[in-house]
XYZ file of C-alpha atoms in Angstrom:
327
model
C 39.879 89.930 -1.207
C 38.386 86.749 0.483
C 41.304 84.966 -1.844
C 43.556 87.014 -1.009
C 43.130 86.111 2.604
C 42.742 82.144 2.196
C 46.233 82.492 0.172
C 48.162 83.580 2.549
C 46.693 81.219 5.155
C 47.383 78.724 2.981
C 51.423 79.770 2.846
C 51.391 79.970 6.365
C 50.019 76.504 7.149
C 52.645 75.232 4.014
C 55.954 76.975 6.095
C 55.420 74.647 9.303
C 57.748 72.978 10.560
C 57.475 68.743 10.700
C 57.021 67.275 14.408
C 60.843 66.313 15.312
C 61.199 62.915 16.905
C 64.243 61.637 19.317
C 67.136 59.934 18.572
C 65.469 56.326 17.929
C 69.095 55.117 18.003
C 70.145 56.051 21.482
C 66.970 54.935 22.874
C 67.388 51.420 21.505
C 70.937 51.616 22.712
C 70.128 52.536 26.467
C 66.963 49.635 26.182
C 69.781 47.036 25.440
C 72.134 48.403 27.978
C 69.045 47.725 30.466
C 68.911 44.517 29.566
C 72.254 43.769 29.740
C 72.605 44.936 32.712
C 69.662 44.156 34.915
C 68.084 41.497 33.343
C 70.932 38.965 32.005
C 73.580 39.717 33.535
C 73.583 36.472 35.404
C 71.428 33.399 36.941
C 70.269 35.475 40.003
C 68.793 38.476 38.136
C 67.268 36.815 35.231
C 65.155 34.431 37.699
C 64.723 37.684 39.799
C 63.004 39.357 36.471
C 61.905 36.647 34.246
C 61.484 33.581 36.369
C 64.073 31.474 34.517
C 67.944 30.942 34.115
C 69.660 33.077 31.701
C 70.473 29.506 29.525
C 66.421 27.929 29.999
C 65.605 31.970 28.656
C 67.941 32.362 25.797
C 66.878 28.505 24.561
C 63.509 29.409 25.188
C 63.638 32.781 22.686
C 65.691 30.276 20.000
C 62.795 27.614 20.355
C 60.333 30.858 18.680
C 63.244 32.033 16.323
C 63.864 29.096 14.961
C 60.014 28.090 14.521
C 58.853 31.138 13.100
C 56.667 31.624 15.916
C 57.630 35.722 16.637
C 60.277 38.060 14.289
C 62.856 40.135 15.746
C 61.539 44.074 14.697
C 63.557 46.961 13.835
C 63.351 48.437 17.359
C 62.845 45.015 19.282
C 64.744 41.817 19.320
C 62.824 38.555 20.188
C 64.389 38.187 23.269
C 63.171 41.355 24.793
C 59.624 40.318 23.614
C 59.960 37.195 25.518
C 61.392 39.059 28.649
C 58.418 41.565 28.688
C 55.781 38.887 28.885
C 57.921 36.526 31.388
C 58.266 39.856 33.605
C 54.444 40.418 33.276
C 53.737 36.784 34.033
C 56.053 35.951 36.496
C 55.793 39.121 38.766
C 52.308 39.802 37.802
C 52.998 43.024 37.223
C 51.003 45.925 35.228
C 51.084 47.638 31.564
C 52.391 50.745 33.008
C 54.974 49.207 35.319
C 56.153 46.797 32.386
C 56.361 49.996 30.456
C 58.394 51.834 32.514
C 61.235 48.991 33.148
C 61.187 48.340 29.253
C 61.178 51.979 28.433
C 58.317 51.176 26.133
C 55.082 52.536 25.706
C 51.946 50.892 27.105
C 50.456 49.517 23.407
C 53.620 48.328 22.481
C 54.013 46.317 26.006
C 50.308 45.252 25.492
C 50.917 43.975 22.044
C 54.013 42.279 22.083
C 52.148 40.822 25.656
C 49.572 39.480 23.071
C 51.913 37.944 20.328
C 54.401 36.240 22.553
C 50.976 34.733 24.452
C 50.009 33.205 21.077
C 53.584 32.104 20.017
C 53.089 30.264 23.466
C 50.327 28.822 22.590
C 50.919 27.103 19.769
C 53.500 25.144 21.266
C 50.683 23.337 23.359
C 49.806 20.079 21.167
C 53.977 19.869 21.426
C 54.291 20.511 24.708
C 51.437 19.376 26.782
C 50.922 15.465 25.323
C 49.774 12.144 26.275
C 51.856 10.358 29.263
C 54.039 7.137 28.216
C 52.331 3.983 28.661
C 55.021 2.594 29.766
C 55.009 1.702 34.009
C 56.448 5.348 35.375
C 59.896 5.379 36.737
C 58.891 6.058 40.021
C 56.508 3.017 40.540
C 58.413 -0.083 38.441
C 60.585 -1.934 41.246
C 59.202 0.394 44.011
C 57.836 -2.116 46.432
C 55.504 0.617 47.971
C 53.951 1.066 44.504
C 54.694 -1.994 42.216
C 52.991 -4.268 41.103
C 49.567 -2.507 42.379
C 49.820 0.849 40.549
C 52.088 -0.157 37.931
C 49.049 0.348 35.481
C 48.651 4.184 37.048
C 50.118 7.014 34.191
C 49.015 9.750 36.368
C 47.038 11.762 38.895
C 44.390 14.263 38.114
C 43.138 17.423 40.658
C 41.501 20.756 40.301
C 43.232 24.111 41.497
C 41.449 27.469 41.532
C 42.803 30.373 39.893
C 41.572 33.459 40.892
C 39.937 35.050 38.284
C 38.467 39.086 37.137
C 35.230 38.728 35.619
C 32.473 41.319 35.678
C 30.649 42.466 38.926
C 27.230 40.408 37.603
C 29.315 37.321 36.667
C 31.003 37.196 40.063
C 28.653 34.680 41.903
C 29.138 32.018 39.663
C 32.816 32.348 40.083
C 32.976 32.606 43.809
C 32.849 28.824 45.337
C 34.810 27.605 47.979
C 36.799 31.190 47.606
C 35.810 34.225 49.281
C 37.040 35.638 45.184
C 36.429 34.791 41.796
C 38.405 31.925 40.493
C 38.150 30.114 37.359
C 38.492 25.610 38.445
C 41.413 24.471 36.156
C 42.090 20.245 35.981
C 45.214 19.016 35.230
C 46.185 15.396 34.670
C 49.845 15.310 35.568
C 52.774 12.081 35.264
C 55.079 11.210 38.439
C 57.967 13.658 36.531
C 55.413 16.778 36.780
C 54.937 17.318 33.571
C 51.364 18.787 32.665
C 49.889 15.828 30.091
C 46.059 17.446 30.332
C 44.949 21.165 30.950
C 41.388 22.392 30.994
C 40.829 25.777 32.043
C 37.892 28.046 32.257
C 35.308 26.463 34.126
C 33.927 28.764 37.307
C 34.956 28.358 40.706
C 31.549 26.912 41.478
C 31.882 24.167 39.322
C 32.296 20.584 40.754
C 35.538 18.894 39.589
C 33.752 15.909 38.862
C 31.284 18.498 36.125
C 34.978 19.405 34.959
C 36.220 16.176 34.626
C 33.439 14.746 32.765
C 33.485 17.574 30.295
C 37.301 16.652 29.785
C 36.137 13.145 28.779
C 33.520 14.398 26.437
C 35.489 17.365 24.557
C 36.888 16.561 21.038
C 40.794 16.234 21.507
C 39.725 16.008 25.309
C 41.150 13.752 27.686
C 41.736 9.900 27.165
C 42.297 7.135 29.077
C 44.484 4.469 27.416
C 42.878 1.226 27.887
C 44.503 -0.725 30.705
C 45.280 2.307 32.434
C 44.125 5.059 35.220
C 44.815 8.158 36.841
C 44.635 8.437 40.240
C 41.798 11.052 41.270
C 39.817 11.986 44.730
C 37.529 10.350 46.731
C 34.851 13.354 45.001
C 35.214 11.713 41.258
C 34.004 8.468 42.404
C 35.425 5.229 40.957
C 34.626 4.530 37.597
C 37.577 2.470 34.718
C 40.166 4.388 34.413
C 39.910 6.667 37.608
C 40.338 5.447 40.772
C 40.276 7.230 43.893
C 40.604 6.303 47.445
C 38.104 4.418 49.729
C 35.638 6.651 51.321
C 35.691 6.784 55.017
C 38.863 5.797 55.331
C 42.087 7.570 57.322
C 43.953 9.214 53.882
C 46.843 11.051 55.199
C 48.708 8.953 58.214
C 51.736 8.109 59.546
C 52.948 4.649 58.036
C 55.602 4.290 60.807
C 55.282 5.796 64.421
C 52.151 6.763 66.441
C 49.532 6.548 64.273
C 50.237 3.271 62.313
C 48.209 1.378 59.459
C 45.414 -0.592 60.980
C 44.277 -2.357 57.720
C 44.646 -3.033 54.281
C 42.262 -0.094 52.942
C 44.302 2.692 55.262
C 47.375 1.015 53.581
C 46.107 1.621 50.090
C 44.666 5.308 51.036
C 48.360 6.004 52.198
C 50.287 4.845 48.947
C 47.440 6.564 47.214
C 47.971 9.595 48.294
C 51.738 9.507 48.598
C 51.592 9.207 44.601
C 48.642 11.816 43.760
C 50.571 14.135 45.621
C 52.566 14.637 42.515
C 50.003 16.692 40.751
C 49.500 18.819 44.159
C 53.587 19.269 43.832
C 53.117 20.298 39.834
C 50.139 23.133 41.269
C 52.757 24.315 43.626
C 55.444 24.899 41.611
C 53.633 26.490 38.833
C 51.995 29.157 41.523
C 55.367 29.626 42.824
C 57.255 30.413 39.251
C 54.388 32.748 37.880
C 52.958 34.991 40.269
C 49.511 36.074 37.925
C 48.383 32.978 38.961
C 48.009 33.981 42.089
C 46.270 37.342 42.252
C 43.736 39.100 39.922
C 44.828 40.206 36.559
C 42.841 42.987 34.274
C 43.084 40.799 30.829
C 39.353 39.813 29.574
C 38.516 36.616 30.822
C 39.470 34.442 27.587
C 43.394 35.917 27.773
C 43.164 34.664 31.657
C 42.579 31.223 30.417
C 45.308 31.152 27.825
C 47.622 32.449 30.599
C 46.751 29.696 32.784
C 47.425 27.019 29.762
C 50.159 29.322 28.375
C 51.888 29.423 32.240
C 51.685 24.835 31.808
C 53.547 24.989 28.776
C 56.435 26.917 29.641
C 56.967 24.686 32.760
C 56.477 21.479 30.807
C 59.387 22.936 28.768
C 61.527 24.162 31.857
C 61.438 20.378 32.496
C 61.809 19.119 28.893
C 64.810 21.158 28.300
C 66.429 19.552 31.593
C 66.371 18.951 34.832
C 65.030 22.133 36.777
C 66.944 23.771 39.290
C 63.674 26.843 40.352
C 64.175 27.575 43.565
C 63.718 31.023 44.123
């Protein structure tokens, strides 16, 4: 009898019906449409969504196609990979809102997220290199600049990024900010191009700590011989850094009511007037990608490669022609 009764439980369990999925089809077809529509369409809504002009984005998703870097899927093209993360990045916004303007569900968002932040980063050694040795446009036949800083490939500073680190690691992230940041240094040239990133050092660290860990790193930072960057008075002087004299007016009027009194306020003006640049590169990077200025809920590592991953696509911006950002 006992058989009897598992048989025909069996039979019953064997006439279900299979789980019946949507129209995959029409669901692709309406996620294009969106993009068409309100991403593409033209200049104004693609820097709206993604942060770049519909002909820098388009390039941009060739540059991976044509490395091998991501794969178009059956159900997702490369180009709405890349427009996911630049949405993500740019707007800084969450899995679930991503999800919901993609019409995608929140692992998908939060892997594709993940692969196009790799394909990113392996553009870096490409990307983020060396300055020329050669004397920059900016300071050859400038009288301001040339012949004293015709030597100078650069200027190096520290920005803080704030940063989402556990409640017992907070302290050693919270320095000069009321908020956990992580102290990035960047060595930038007078075009604004990033030639040196180091992220991931706490917001307590000094930048001179970071600097010198730069200079010790393998594949860290190097200073061609001959040359300098142009750092703050709180790196102190040492060959091929040099900062500004100590003590000294920095930021004056050359012409007007406050004028130069001597030849060490003179040199602290055209000092600053050309490390400026990598205050300028800070700026505009902040401005373009909006993570970088608020808390995000990756682990800490995935912050840093944002940071670095954020520097390459705006060295590219600038490779790929002259930028025009000015939303």
């Amino acid at each position: 009898m006992a058989m009897i009764i598992h048989d025909r439980k069996r039979k019953r369990v064997s006439r279900r019906e299979g789980v019946k999925y949507g129209p995959i089809v029409e669901r692709d077809r309406m996620r294009i449409e969106y993009l068409n529509t309100k991403i593409w369409r033209n200049d104004t809504t693609c820097v709206d969504m993604l942060r770049l002009r519909k002909d820098y984005f388009f390039r941009f998703c060739k540059l991976f196609r044509n490395r091998g870097l991501l794969e178009d899927t059956i159900h997702m093209s490369i180009e709405e990979q890349v427009a996911m993360f630049l949405n993500t990045i740019g707007h800084n916004l969450r899995n679930r809102l991503v999800r919901t303007n993609f019409d995608r569900s929140g692992e998908t968002v939060s892997r594709y997220f993940n692969k196009v932040l790799h394909a990113v980063g392996e553009l870096r050694d490409e990307l983020i290199r060396p300055p020329s040795l050669d004397t920059p446009s900016k300071i050859a036949g400038n009288p301001r600049w040339d012949p004293y800083f015709k030597d100078c490939i650069g200027a190096i500073d520290g920005t803080h990024i704030r940063a989402s680190v556990e409640k017992n690691m907070e302290p050693s992230f919270r320095g000069r900010k009321s908020h956990a940041t992580q102290n990035v240094m960047a060595a930038v040239d007078f075009d604004l191009r990033f030639t040196y990133v180091l992220a991931s050092w706490e917001g307590t660290t000094h930048d001179a700590v970071v600097l010198r860990d730069a200079l010790e790193r393998e594949n860290g930072l190097l200073v061609p011989q001959g040359k300098f960057y142009l750092v703050d008075a709180g790196c102190g002087a040492k060959p091929g850094f040099l900062p500004p004299f100590r003590v000294v007016q920095y930021h004056l009027k050359e012409w007007g009511n406050n004028p130069v009194q001597n030849e060490k306020e003179l040199f602290n003006l055209r000092h600053s007037s050309l490390r400026v640049t990598v205050e300028r590169a800070f700026w505009a990077l902040k401005r373009r990608f909006k993570i970088l200025d608020d808390a995000t809920p990756f682990p800490y590592p995935t912050q840093v490669d944002i940071v670095v991953a954020c520097c390459i696509i705006h060295n590219w911006v600038i490779n790929d022609g002259i930028d025009q950002f000015i939303t």
